[in-house]
Short mmCIF file of C-alpha atoms and ligand atoms in Angstrom, two decimals:
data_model
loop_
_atom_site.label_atom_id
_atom_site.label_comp_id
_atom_site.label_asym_id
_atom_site.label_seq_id
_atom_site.Cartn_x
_atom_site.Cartn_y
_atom_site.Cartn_z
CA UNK A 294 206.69 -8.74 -100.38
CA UNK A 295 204.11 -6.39 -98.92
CA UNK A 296 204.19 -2.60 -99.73
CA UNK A 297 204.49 -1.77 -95.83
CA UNK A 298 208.25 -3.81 -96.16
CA UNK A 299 211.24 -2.17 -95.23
CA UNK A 300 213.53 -2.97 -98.32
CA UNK A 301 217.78 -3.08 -98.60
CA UNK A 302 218.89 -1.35 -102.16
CA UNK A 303 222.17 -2.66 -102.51
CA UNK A 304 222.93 -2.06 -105.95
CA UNK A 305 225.63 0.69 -105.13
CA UNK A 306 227.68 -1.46 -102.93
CA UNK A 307 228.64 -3.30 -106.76
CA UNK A 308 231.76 -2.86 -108.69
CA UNK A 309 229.05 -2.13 -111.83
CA UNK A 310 228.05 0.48 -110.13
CA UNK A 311 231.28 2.02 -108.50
CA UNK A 312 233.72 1.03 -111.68
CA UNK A 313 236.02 -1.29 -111.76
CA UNK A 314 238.22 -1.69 -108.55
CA UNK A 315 235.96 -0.77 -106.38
CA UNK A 316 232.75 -2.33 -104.24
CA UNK A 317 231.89 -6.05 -104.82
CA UNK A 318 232.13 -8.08 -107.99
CA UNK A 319 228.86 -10.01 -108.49
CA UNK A 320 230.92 -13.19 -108.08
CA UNK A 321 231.98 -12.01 -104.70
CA UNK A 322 228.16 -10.76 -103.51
CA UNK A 323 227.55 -13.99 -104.26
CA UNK A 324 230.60 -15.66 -102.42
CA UNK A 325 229.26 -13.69 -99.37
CA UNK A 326 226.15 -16.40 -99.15
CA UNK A 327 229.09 -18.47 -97.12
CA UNK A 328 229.23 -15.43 -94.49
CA UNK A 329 225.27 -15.82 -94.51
CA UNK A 330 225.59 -19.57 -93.98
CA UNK A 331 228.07 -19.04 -90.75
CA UNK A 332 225.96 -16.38 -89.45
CA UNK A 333 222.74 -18.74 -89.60
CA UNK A 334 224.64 -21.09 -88.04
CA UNK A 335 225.51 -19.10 -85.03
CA UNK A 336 222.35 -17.31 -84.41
CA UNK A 337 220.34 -20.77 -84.57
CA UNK A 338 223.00 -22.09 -81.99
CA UNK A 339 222.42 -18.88 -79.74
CA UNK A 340 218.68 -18.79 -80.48
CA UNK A 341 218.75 -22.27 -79.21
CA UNK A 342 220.87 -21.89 -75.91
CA UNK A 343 218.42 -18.92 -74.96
CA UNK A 344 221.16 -16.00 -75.44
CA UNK A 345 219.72 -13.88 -78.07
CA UNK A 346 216.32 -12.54 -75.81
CA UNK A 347 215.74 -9.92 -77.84
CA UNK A 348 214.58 -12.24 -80.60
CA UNK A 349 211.50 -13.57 -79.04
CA UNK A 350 210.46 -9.67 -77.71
CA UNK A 351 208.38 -9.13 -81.05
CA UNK A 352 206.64 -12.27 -79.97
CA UNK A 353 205.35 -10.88 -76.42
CA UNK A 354 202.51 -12.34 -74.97
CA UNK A 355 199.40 -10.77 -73.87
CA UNK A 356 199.73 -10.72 -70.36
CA UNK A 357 203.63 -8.85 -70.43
CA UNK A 358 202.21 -6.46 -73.21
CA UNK A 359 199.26 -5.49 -70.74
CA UNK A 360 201.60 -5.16 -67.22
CA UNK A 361 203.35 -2.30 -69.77
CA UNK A 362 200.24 -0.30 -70.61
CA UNK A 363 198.54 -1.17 -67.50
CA UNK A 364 201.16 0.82 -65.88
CA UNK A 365 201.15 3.54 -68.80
CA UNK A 366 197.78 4.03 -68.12
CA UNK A 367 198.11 4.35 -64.47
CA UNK A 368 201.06 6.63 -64.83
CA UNK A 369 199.21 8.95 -67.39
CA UNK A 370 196.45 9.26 -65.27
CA UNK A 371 198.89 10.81 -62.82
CA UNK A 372 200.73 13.21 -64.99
CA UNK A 373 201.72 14.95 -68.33
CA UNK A 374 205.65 14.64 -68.63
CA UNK A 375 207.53 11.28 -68.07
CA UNK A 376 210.85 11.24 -67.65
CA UNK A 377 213.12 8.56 -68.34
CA UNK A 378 216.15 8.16 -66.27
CA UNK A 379 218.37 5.77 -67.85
CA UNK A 380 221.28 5.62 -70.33
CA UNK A 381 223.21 3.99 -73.22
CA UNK A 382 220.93 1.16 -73.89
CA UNK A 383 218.23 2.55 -71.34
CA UNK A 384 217.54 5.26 -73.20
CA UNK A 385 218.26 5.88 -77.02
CA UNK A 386 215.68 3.60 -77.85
CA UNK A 387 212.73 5.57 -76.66
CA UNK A 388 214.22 8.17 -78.12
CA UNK A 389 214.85 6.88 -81.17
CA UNK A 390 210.98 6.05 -81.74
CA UNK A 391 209.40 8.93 -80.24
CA UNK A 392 211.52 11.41 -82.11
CA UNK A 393 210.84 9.76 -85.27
CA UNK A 394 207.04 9.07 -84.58
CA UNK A 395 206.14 12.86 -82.60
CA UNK A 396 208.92 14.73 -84.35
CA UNK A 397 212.05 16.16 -84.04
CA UNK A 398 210.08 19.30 -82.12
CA UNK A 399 208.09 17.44 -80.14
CA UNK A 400 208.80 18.39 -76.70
CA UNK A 401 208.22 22.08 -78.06
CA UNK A 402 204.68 21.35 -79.85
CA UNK A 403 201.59 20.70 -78.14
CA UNK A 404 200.86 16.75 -77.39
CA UNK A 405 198.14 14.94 -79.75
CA UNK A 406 196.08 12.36 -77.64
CA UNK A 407 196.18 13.44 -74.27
CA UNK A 408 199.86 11.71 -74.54
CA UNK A 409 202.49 12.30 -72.28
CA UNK A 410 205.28 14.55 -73.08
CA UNK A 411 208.47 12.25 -72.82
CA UNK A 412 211.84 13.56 -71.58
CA UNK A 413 214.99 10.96 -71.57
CA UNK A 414 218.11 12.26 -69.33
CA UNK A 415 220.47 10.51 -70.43
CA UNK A 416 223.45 11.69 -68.86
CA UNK A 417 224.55 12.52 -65.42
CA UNK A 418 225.00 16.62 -66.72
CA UNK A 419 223.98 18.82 -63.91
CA UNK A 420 223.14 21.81 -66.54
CA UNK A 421 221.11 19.51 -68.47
CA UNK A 422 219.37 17.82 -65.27
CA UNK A 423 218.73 20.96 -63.52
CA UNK A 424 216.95 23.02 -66.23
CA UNK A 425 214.65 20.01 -66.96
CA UNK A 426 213.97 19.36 -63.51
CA UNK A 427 213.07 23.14 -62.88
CA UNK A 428 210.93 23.27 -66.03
CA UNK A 429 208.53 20.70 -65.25
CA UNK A 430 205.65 20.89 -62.91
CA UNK A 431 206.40 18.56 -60.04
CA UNK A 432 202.85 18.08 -59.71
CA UNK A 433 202.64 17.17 -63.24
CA UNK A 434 205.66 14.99 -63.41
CA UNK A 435 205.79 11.15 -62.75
CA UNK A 436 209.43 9.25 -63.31
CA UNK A 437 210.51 5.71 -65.22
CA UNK A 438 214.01 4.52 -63.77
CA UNK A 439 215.54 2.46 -66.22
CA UNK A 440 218.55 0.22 -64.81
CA UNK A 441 218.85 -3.32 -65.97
CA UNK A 442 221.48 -3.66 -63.27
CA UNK A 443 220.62 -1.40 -60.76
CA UNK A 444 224.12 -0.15 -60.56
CA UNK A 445 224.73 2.63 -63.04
CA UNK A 446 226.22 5.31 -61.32
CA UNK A 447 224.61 8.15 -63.34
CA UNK A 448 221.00 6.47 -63.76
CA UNK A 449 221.03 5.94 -59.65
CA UNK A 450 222.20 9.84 -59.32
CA UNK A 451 219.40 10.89 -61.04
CA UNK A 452 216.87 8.42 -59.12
CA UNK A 453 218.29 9.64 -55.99
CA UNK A 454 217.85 13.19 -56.69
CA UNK A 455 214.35 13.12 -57.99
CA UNK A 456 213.36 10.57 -54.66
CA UNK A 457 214.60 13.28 -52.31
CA UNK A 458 212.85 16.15 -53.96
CA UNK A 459 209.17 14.05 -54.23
CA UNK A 460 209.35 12.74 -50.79
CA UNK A 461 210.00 16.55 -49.50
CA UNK A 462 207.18 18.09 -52.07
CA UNK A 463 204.67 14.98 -52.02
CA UNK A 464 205.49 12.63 -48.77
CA UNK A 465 207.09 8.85 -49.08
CA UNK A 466 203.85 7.08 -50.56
CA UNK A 467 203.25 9.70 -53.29
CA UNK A 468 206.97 9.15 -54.46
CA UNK A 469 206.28 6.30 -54.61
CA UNK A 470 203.48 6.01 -56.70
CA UNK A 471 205.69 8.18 -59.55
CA UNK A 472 208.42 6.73 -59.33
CA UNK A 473 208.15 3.42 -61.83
CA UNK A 474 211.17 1.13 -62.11
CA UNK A 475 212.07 -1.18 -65.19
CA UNK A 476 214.83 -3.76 -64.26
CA UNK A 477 216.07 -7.20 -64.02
CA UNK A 478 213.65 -9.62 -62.54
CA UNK A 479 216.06 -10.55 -59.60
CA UNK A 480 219.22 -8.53 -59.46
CA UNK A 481 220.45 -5.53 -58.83
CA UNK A 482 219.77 -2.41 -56.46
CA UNK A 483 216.32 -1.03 -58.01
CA UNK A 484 214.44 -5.07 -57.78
CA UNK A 485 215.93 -4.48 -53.62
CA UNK A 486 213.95 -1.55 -53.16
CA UNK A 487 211.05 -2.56 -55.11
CA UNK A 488 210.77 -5.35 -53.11
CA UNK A 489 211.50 -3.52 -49.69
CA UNK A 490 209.32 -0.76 -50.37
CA UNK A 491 206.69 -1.02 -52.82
CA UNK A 492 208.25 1.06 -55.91
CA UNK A 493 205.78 -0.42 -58.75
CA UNK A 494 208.42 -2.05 -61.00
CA UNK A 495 208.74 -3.96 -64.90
CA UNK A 496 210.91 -6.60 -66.06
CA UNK A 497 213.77 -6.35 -68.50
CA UNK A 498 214.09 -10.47 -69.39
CA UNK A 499 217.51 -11.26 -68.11
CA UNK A 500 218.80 -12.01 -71.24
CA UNK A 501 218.15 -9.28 -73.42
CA UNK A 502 221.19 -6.57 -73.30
CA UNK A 503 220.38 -3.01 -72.45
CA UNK A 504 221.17 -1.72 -76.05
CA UNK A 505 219.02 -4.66 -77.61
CA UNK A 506 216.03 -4.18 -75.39
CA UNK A 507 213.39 -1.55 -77.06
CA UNK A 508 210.98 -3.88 -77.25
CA UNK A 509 211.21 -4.82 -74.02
CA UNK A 510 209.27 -2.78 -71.07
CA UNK A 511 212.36 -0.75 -71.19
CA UNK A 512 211.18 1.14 -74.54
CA UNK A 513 207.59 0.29 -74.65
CA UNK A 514 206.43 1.88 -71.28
CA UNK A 515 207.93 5.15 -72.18
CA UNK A 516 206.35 4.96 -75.78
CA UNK A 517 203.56 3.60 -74.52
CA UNK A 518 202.78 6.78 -72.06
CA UNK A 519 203.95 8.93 -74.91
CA UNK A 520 200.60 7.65 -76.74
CA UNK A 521 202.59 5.39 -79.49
CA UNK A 522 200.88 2.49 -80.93
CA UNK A 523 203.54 -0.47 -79.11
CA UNK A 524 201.56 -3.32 -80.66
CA UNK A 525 202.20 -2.13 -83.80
CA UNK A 526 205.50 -1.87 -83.14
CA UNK A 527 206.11 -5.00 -81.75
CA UNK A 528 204.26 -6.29 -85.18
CA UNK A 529 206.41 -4.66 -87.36
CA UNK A 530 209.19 -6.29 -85.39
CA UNK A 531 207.32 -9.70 -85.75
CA UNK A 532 207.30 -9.28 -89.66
CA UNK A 533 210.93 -8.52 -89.97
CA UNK A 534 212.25 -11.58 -87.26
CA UNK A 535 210.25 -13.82 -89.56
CA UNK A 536 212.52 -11.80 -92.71
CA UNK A 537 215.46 -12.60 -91.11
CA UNK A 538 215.41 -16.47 -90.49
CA UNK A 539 215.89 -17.35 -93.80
CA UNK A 540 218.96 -18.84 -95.01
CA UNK A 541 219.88 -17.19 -98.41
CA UNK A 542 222.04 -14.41 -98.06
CA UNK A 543 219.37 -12.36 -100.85
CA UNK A 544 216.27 -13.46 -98.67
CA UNK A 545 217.62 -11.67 -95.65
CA UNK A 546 217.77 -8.27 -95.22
CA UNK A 547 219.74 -8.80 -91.99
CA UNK A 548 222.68 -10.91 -93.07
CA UNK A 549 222.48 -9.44 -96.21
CA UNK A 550 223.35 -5.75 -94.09
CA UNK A 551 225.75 -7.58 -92.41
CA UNK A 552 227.66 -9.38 -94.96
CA UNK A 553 228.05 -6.38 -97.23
CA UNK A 554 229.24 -3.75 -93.84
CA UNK A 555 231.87 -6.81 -92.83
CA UNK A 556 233.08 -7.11 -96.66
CA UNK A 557 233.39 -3.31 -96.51
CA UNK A 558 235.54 -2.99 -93.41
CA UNK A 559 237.43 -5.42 -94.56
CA UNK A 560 238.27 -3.86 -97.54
CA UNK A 561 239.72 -0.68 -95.18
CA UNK A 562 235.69 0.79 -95.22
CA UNK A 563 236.53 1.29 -90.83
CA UNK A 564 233.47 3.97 -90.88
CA UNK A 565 229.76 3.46 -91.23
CA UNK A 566 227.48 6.52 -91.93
CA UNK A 567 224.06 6.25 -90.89
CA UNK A 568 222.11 8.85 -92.95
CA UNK A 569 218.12 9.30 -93.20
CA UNK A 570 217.06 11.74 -95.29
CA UNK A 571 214.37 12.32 -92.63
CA UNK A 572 214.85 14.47 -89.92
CA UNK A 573 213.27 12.69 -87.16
CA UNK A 574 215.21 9.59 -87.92
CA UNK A 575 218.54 11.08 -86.11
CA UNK A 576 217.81 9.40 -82.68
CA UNK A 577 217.18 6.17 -85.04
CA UNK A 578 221.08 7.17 -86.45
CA UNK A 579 221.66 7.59 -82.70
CA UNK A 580 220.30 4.38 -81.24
CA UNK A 581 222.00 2.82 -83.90
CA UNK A 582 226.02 3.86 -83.72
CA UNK A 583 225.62 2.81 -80.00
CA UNK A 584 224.18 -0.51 -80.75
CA UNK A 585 227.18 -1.04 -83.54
CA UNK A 586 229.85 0.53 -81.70
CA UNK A 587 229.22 -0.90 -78.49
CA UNK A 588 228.28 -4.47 -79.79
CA UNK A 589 230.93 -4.71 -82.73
CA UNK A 590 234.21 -2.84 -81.05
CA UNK A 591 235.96 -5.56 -79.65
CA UNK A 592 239.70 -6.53 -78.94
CA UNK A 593 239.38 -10.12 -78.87
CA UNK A 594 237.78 -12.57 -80.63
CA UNK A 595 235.60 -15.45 -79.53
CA UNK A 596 238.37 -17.65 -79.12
CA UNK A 597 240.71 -15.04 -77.71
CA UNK A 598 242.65 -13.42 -80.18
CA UNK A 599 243.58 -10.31 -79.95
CA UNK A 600 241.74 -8.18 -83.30
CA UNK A 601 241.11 -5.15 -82.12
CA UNK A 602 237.35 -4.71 -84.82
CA UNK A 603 235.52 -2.10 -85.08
CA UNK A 604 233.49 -0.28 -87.78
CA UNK A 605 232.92 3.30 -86.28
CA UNK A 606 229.43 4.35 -86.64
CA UNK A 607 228.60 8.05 -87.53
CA UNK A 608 225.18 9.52 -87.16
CA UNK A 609 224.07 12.14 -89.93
CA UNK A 610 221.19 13.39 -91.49
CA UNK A 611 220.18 14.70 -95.15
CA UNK A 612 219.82 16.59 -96.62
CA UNK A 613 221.47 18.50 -93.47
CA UNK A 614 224.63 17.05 -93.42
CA UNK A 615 224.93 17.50 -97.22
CA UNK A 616 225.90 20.98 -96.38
CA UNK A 617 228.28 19.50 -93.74
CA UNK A 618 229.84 16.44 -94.23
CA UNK A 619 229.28 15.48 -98.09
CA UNK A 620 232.58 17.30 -98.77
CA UNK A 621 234.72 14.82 -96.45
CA UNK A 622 232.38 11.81 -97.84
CA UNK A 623 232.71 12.47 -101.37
CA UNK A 624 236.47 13.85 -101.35
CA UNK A 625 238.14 12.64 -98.24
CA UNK A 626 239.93 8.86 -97.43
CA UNK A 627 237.83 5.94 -99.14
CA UNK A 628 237.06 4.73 -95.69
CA UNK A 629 233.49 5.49 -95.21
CA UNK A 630 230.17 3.20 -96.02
CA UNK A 631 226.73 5.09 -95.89
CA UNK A 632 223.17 3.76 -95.09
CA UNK A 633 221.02 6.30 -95.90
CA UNK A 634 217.49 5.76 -94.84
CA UNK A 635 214.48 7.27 -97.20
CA UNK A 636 211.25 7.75 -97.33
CA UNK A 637 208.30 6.93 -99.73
CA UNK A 638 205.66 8.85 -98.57
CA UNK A 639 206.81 11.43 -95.59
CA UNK A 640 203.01 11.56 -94.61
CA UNK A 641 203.19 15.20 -95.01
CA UNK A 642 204.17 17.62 -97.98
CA UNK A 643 203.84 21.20 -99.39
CA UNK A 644 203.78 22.25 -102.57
CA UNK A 645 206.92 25.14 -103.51
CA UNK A 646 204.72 27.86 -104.46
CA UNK A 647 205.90 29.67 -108.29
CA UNK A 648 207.02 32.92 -107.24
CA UNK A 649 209.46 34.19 -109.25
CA UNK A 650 209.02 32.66 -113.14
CA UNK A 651 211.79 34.77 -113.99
CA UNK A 652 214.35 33.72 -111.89
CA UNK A 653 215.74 30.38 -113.11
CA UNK A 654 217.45 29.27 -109.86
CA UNK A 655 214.42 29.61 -108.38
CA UNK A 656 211.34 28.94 -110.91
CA UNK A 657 212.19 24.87 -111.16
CA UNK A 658 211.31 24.85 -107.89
CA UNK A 659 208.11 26.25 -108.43
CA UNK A 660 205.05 23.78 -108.26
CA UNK A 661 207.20 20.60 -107.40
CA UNK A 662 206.64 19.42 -103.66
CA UNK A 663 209.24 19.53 -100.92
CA UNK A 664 209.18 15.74 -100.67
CA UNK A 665 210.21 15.90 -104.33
CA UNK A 666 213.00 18.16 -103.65
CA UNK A 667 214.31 15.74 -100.65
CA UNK A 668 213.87 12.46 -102.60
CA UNK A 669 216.40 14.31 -105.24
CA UNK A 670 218.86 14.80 -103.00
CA UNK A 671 218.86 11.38 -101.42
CA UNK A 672 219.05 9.80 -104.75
CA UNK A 673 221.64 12.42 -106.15
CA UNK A 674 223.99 12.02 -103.08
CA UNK A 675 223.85 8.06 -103.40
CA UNK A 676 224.58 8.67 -107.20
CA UNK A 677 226.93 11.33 -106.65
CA UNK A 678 228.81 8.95 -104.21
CA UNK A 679 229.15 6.23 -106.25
CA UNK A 680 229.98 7.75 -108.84
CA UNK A 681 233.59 8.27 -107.18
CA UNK A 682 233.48 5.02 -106.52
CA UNK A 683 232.07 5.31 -102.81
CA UNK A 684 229.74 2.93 -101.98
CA UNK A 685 226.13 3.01 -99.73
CA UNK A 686 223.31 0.96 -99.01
CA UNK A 687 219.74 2.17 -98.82
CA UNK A 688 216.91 1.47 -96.45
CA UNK A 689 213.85 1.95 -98.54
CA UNK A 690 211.23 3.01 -95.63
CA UNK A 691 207.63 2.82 -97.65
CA UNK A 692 206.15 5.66 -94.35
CA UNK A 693 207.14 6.51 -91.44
CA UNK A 694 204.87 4.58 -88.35
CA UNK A 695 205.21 2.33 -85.14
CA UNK A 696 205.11 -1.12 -87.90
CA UNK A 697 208.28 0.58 -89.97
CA UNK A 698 209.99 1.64 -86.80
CA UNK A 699 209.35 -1.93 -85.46
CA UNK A 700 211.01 -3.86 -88.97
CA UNK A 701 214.09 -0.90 -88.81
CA UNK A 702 214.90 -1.55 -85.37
CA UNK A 703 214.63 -5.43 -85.44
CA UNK A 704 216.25 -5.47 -88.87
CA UNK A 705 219.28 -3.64 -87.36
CA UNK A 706 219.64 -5.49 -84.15
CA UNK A 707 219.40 -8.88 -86.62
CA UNK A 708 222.37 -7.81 -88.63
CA UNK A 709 224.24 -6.56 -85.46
CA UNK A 710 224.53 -10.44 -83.93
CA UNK A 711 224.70 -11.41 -87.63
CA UNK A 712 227.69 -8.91 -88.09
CA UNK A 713 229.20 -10.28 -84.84
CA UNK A 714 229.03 -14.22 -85.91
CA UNK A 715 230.88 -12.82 -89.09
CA UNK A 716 233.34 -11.37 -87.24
CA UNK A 717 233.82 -13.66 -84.69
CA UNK A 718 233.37 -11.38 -81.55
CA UNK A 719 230.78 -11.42 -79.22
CA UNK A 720 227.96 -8.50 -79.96
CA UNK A 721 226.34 -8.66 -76.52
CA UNK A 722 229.07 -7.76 -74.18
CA UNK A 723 231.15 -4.72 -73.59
CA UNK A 724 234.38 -5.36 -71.47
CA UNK A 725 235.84 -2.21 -72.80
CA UNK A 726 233.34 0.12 -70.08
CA UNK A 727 234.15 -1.67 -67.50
CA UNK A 728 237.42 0.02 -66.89
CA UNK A 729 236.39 3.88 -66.58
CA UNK A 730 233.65 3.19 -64.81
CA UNK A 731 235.62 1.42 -61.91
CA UNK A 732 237.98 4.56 -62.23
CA UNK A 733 234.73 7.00 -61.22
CA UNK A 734 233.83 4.26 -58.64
CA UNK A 735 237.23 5.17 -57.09
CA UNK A 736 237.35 8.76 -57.48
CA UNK A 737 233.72 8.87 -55.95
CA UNK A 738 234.97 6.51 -53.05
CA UNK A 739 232.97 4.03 -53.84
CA UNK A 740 233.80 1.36 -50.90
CA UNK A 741 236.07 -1.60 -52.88
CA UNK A 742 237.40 1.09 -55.21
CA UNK A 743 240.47 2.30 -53.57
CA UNK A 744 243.14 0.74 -55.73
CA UNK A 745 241.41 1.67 -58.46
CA UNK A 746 241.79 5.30 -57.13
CA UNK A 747 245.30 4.78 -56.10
CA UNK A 748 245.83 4.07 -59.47
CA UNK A 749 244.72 7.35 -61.43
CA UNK A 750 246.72 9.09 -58.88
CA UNK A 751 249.53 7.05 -59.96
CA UNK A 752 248.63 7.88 -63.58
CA UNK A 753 248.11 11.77 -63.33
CA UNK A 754 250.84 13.88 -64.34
CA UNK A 755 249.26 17.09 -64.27
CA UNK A 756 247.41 19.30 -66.95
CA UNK A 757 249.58 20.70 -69.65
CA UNK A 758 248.14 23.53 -70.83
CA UNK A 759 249.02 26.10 -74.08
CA UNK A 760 250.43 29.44 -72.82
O1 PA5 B 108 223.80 -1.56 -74.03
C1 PA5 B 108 224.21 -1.66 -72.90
O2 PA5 B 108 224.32 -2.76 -72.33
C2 PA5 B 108 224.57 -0.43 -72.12
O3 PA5 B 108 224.55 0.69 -72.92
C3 PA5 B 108 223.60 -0.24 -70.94
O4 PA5 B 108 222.30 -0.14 -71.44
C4 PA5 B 108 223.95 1.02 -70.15
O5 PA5 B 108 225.27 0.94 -69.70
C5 PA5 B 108 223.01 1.17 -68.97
O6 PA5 B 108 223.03 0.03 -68.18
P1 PA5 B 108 221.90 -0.25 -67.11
O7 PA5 B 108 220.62 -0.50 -67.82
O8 PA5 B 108 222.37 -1.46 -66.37
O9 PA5 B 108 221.82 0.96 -66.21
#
């Protein structure tokens, strides 16, 4: 395997590490190869019938990769600051890789490159829509609306508001020209105005999801403006799809994630924990518990029985959240797996100068490096874990670039659908959203929407609220 490989440590999810009772025998691990086997199965079926688009992204041709930083080029040669406007699947993504390639500071630092500064809104917050609207130079400023359907009430909000405000400051034609759609090839509200009136516009493939679609135009515009190497991601990708078409359950980091989080909830493990000990990783923690939740949280099966499955994601970060939520992990219900995520080489380091030789508690420290120090915890957390018999997996990233962000993120989509064959629910759909957003359709009077309205009337009893 090359050094550049993202590798699964596994050994604490085993009842030889955790003591007897708890994690997986040996004899079990191995019994999971027949979860493996159905997953393979399914994915080859689905590969087959087309369904799974976001497998053949990594493998993007020349011509789709340069209509993406065509228009990244065009669109930095307008401006400084992109914003995204998009959500759920629209958005985390980008976030997710330009927080953990520019840092967790980055919109505060100075831009390397002559790269864009990237903003994502996602959320329909007037607060948070306001102040970054105000803060940016409109002259400055270009826009990427996000919307594989077209529809989504808070991505068209924003779209509308920014249209309004360019066509006052810069005239119809300017808006235009910053105003840079990504959607579905046919459908849906934004491919209607592109086609009435010239809005310069990318393709999400129709059947890649929005929370599967990174690598799609959908992520790699954004990254690409923000000056991120997309080829290399898209390699890294490449190198982990091949990873995870192999059969044996130990071959495959994907099923292998998959078969060991299913075996977990099953045993009453209802929580994952997503923890990097990197900092910039948290929109990867992010991107992920929507991707799980959303894909994985599912009242019926695929052949209509009611289950009710779900393995609630939670998004931390160490050594942070050791001084947060390590308490609950270590003492609290045995409910919880964690993935922590760590780092070989963190690209950066400083040495912990030796101040004070005479202070114990603080003379250790004293010539080792702060990557030392955060190594330590992640492997003393993991150990002190286990050694209460809670049980984790662990991401081994060798450094932190666009290759190892393109294996993560292809790795965890793999072992989403993997985790959803397993289960027996369908990981691309989401019937549970429909529901509140047809409630805001009818308390926004959306025409169509009135029973819906009618409804929540019927429903509201009134606040009840403490004395
Ligand atoms: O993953 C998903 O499918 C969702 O989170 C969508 O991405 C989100 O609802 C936004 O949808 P759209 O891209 O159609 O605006």
């Amino acid at each position: 395997m090359s050094e550049q490989a993202v590798r699964l440590d596994y050994a604490y999810c085993l009842t030889e590490a955790l003591g007897k009772g708890q994690g997986l025998e040996l004899a079990a691990l191995k019994a999971l190869q027949a979860q493996a086997d159905k997953a393979h199965a399914s994915l080859e079926q689905q590969r087959q019938a087309g369904s799974l688009g976001f497998w053949q992204l990594p493998a993007m041709g020349q011509e789709d990769l340069a209509a993406i930083t065509g228009e990244a080029d065009r669109l930095r040669g307008l401006a400084d600051n992109l914003v995204v406007l998009g959500i759920g699947g629209s958005a985390l993504g980008a976030t997710a890789v330009d927080m953990a390639l520019s840092g967790v500071f980055r919109q505060s630092l100075p831009c390397k490159n002559q790269a864009m500064r990237l903003f994502v809104a996602d959320n329909s917050d007037p607060r948070m829509f306001c102040s970054l609207l105000s803060g940016l130079d409109p002259q400055r400023t270009v826009y990427n609306v996000v919307s594989k359907s077209g529809s989504t009430a808070e991505t068209m909000s924003q779209f509308l508001v920014v249209l309004e405000r360019l066509e006052r400051a810069l005239g119809a034609e300017e808006a235009r020209r910053r105003i840079l759609f990504t959607t579905d090839p046919e459908k849906g509200n934004l491919r209607l105005l592109a086609n009435r009136e010239a809005f310069p516009v990318l393709t999400v493939p129709p059947n890649v999801g929005g929370r599967y679609s990174v690598l799609s135009a959908v992520g790699l515009l954004p990254l690409a403006c923000a000056g991120h190497d997309v080829k290399a991601l898209l390699d890294g990708a490449a190198a982990m799809a091949s990873r995870c078409l192999r059969p044996g359950l130990l071959e495959n980091p994907a099923y292998l994630f998959a078969a060991l989080a299913v075996a977990m909830q099953r045993a009453g493990r209802n929580i994952l924990v997503m923890m990097p000990y990197v900092s910039d990783l948290l929109g990867l923690a992010q991107w992920f518990a929507q991707l799980w939740a959303e894909s994985l949280g599912k009242a019926l099966s695929l052949d209509g029985r009611r289950v009710n499955l779900g393995q609630t994601p939670v998004a931390a970060v160490g050594a942070t959240d050791q001084h947060s939520q390590l308490q609950l992990y270590m003492e609290g219900p045995q409910d919880k797996l964690v993935c922590f995520l760590t780092l070989a080489n963190y690209g950066a380091d400083l040495e912990i100068p030796a101040l004070y030789p005479e202070i114990a508690a603080l003379a250790y420290l004293g010539g080792r490096s702060m990557s030392e120090l955060i190594q330590a915890e992640a492997l003393a957390t993991a150990a002190a874990l286990a050694s209460q018999g809670r049980p984790s997996l662990s991401l081994r990233l060798p450094q932190l670039d666009a290759q190892v962000m393109g294996q993560l993120i292809f790795l965890l989509e793999a072992a989403t659908v993997a985790a959803g064959a397993m289960l027996e629910v369908n990981p691309l759909d989401q019937p549970g959203v429909e529901l509140s957003k047809e409630l805001t359709y009818g308390l926004m009077g959306r025409p169509g929407f009135a029973e819906q309205k009618k409804r929540l009337e019927q429903m509201d009893q009134g606040a009840r609220f403490v004395a």
